[in-house]
Amino acid sequence: MSRVWPYLPRPAEARTIITAVHDRRPVVVTGPAGIGKTSLTRAALTGRGSAIDWVIGSESLRDNAFGALVPVVPIDGLGDVRAVLAALTERLTEREAILAVEGADQLDTASATVLAQLVRAGAAPGVVVMSRSTTLADVDPALVAALTVTRAVHVTPDPLSVDEVATVIGDFLLAPMDYADVARIHAECEGNPFYVRHLVTGSVGALDRRPDGTYFLRREFVVTPELGAIVGAAVDTAGPNTRKLLEFLSILNPLSMAMVSALGLGDTATSAPADLVTTTGAVVYPAHAIIGDVVYSRLGRLRRAQLTAELVDVLATATTPVAALHRARLADEIGRPLPAQANLDAAATAFNNGQFVLSERLASLAASVDSSPFARCQQVRAVAAQGDAVRARRLLDDIDVDTLDEVGLATYLVTACVHYSAAIGEHTRSLRLLDELCPLIALPPLRGATHAMRAIVTLNAGRLAEALSSARACLTGEWDDMVWVALARYVEAEVLRRLGETHRSTVIGEDAVHLSAAVGPLVGVGALRTVTLIHIARGRLDEARAVADRFADNVALQSLPRAVACSTSTLVAIAEGRFGKAQRLALDSLHALPADDRSGLGRGVAASLAGVRAMFGDVDGARWARQQCESMTFHIDDWTEVNLIQCDGFVRAAGGEISAPIDCFRSAAAILFSHQQVADGMIYLYWSVRFGDRDAARQLCDPRYRGEGAIAQLMATHARAFLDGDARGLQAVSDEFAELGYIPYAADALAHSIVALRACGSRRKAHGLTPRLGRLRRTADDFLSPAVLAAELGVNLSPRELEIHAMTEAGSSRAEVAQALGIRPSTVTAFRSKVRERISS
């Protein structure tokens, strides 16, 4: 890994500083400690080639007159402001240096007075003032007034985004980090670069590396001594009650105001320093997440147990499922037994929230003292969700079905269906079990559960009509259980989406998201995924990205919720052309799933990853993704084979082939259309069009083979213009795709336009579009598709010539090209010579 923590450039903010300095206007850079004010200032001014003199305010020198200016100019001890100002001005002018004032809110009064007069005089080459307060509330009034009068330019560095945190961590480690760990670090540090740096460097010893090179945290974060000392110093200066409140918050965060009051700290929550404790009136939490980690690391085992016991006692009157879950978890940590039902209820809540390890632990505690099937079924669900199908099956076999009443039978049925269908991909077995046991269940609320289970199983099996029928049967029954209603609504939305609808499915999908908010993210991530995909189809990437961003709370969860969250964000990144990010997200989705995942999600993610790697000509990477897809395919039929066919196409595309990938994409599309999967079938047809297939273009022009939404219409427009050789129409399509943010689509449409222009003899116009194509490619991480390759060659080649050229450029030998294409090596030689001659001329 790197010895130096990387600095992520902030070009917009740096330009603002440089422009202001050039115009001899002062600059005020504000933001919390660690946000990067000093790094930004240093990078901007150093990049400009300016010398910099630093004035640093500090609490220790605040009582010393001119203390902050001592390192810059000589102080004679007589307190002559005018003389100090003259000396400082002379130094800056002679050196043509910019004065950078760090910690302006901690300057002594004399130094602040000198700086105020320097700013008012405007004689210095430039002044940059940094402060933690965005309103400059703690800065000397004279300096604030001077900055106001001279119309200082204000700059506030933004916190790092998740992607920026991933970038700096990757640059430091010289390899990517697991995206879920990146998201956790970002949330913990709130994008603060200083905290990110210390959290990562402190946790280097806790990192492991996967075979694909990705780093991941094998245990919790480790706070560096430096960071612990900085935060700890602020905590130590607080009163004893504030410290005790922070100790409670380090164990359970946030705390409701009612709980804080029950702990005798209600007044403390409202009077504690704002940089340590924050309250909304209803809840209380540390002002920064890192504070809780530092305080927790300083607690001894005995003190921690004592505080935990107090929290368990206060939580005894908890009325919400989440509070009850916290009580059960904390009670288990200190070895305090709770009633079986309390642990079982908490286990169910943990499962719905995606906390499968905790759910299993609490369910096993309940099962150890309760012989009913409910605790055992909950344990099965939690174990299966972690990917341990063998152990889940053993636990399931321990349940005697013949002894169960209706409620127990329904519980067993739901558990078994989830296990067989979601965990091991045996949809047929789940359906047989539903057929066998459903007639024995008559109670209306339980019938709702059976309809919802049949809906989700048939959806996973690709039987859309049955899934829609079962979902609507669940929604129109006499039962009223939020979990089954939310699940049925999600299935309805997803079926309509797959059928190609975007209008009704949007309303229903958003309703499913709303309903699932009350039952936890396990159902909610599916609904969010559906809504995200609908927005992508509607041409609304901003909305798709906004919905995908709501997955951030789930990427740190376990197994399925995290895998769904990351895979959905992968699809948004692919649509945008952010292929590097898409690869990280796809890998993290695969890491979150068990190696033998049979749910269908893993093989779909692996196929997407193969496509990403094909765009960079990474044959080995595409093959690895194909292997992952195959290992996650339980049995092969036409429905489950789609992803394998897709992978085969991308593996061959990575090596430069064109005709074979086209055949693969069209075969996959045919299977999908036969299963009424219009939305996905259309995508595969469009892949063929992008690769230059005229038959696929003609099919895509038929309304039967595309769904609703702006993107479907643009794909059809692209296909028609491609068939007609309409260069202007292709350029218009490219512009529309680019305006919507679909950069890879825009690049391929523009590439087809360039080829069409050359075909009609307009070489100059074709050449004029090349710079725009280059910009689109760079925006999309320099991907290379067959269309882009054809456009950038400068001459038009036949499909076979282009394919042979692409394969040889990708490193294939003459014999390998001949074998792949089914032609003679001598034919390859002849084509290759002809192509080289045309390109060189």
PDB file of C-alpha atoms in Angstrom, residues 572-580 616 741-744 777 779-783:
ATOM      1  CA  VAL A 572     -27.440   2.375 -12.363  1.00  0.00           C
ATOM      2  CA  ALA A 573     -23.664   2.731 -12.707  1.00  0.00           C
ATOM      3  CA  ILE A 574     -23.662   0.668 -15.923  1.00  0.00           C
ATOM      4  CA  ALA A 575     -26.410   2.829 -17.420  1.00  0.00           C
ATOM      5  CA  GLU A 576     -24.356   5.930 -16.605  1.00  0.00           C
ATOM      6  CA  GLY A 577     -21.171   4.390 -17.995  1.00  0.00           C
ATOM      7  CA  ARG A 578     -19.399   4.449 -14.630  1.00  0.00           C
ATOM      8  CA  PHE A 579     -17.920   1.033 -15.242  1.00  0.00           C
ATOM      9  CA  GLY A 580     -15.242   1.176 -12.548  1.00  0.00           C
ATOM     10  CA  PHE A 616     -12.453  -3.168 -21.344  1.00  0.00           C
ATOM     11  CA  GLY A 741     -27.074  10.571 -18.915  1.00  0.00           C
ATOM     12  CA  TYR A 742     -26.908   7.215 -20.757  1.00  0.00           C
ATOM     13  CA  ILE A 743     -23.346   7.733 -21.944  1.00  0.00           C
ATOM     14  CA  PRO A 744     -22.535   4.248 -23.371  1.00  0.00           C
ATOM     15  CA  ARG A 777     -15.722   7.471 -24.136  1.00  0.00           C
ATOM     16  CA  THR A 779     -16.818   9.963 -19.499  1.00  0.00           C
ATOM     17  CA  ALA A 780     -17.592   6.240 -19.589  1.00  0.00           C
ATOM     18  CA  ASP A 781     -14.162   5.154 -18.311  1.00  0.00           C
ATOM     19  CA  ASP A 782     -12.741   4.724 -21.861  1.00  0.00           C
ATOM     20  CA  PHE A 783     -14.841   1.669 -22.679  1.00  0.00           C
TER      21      PHE A 783
END
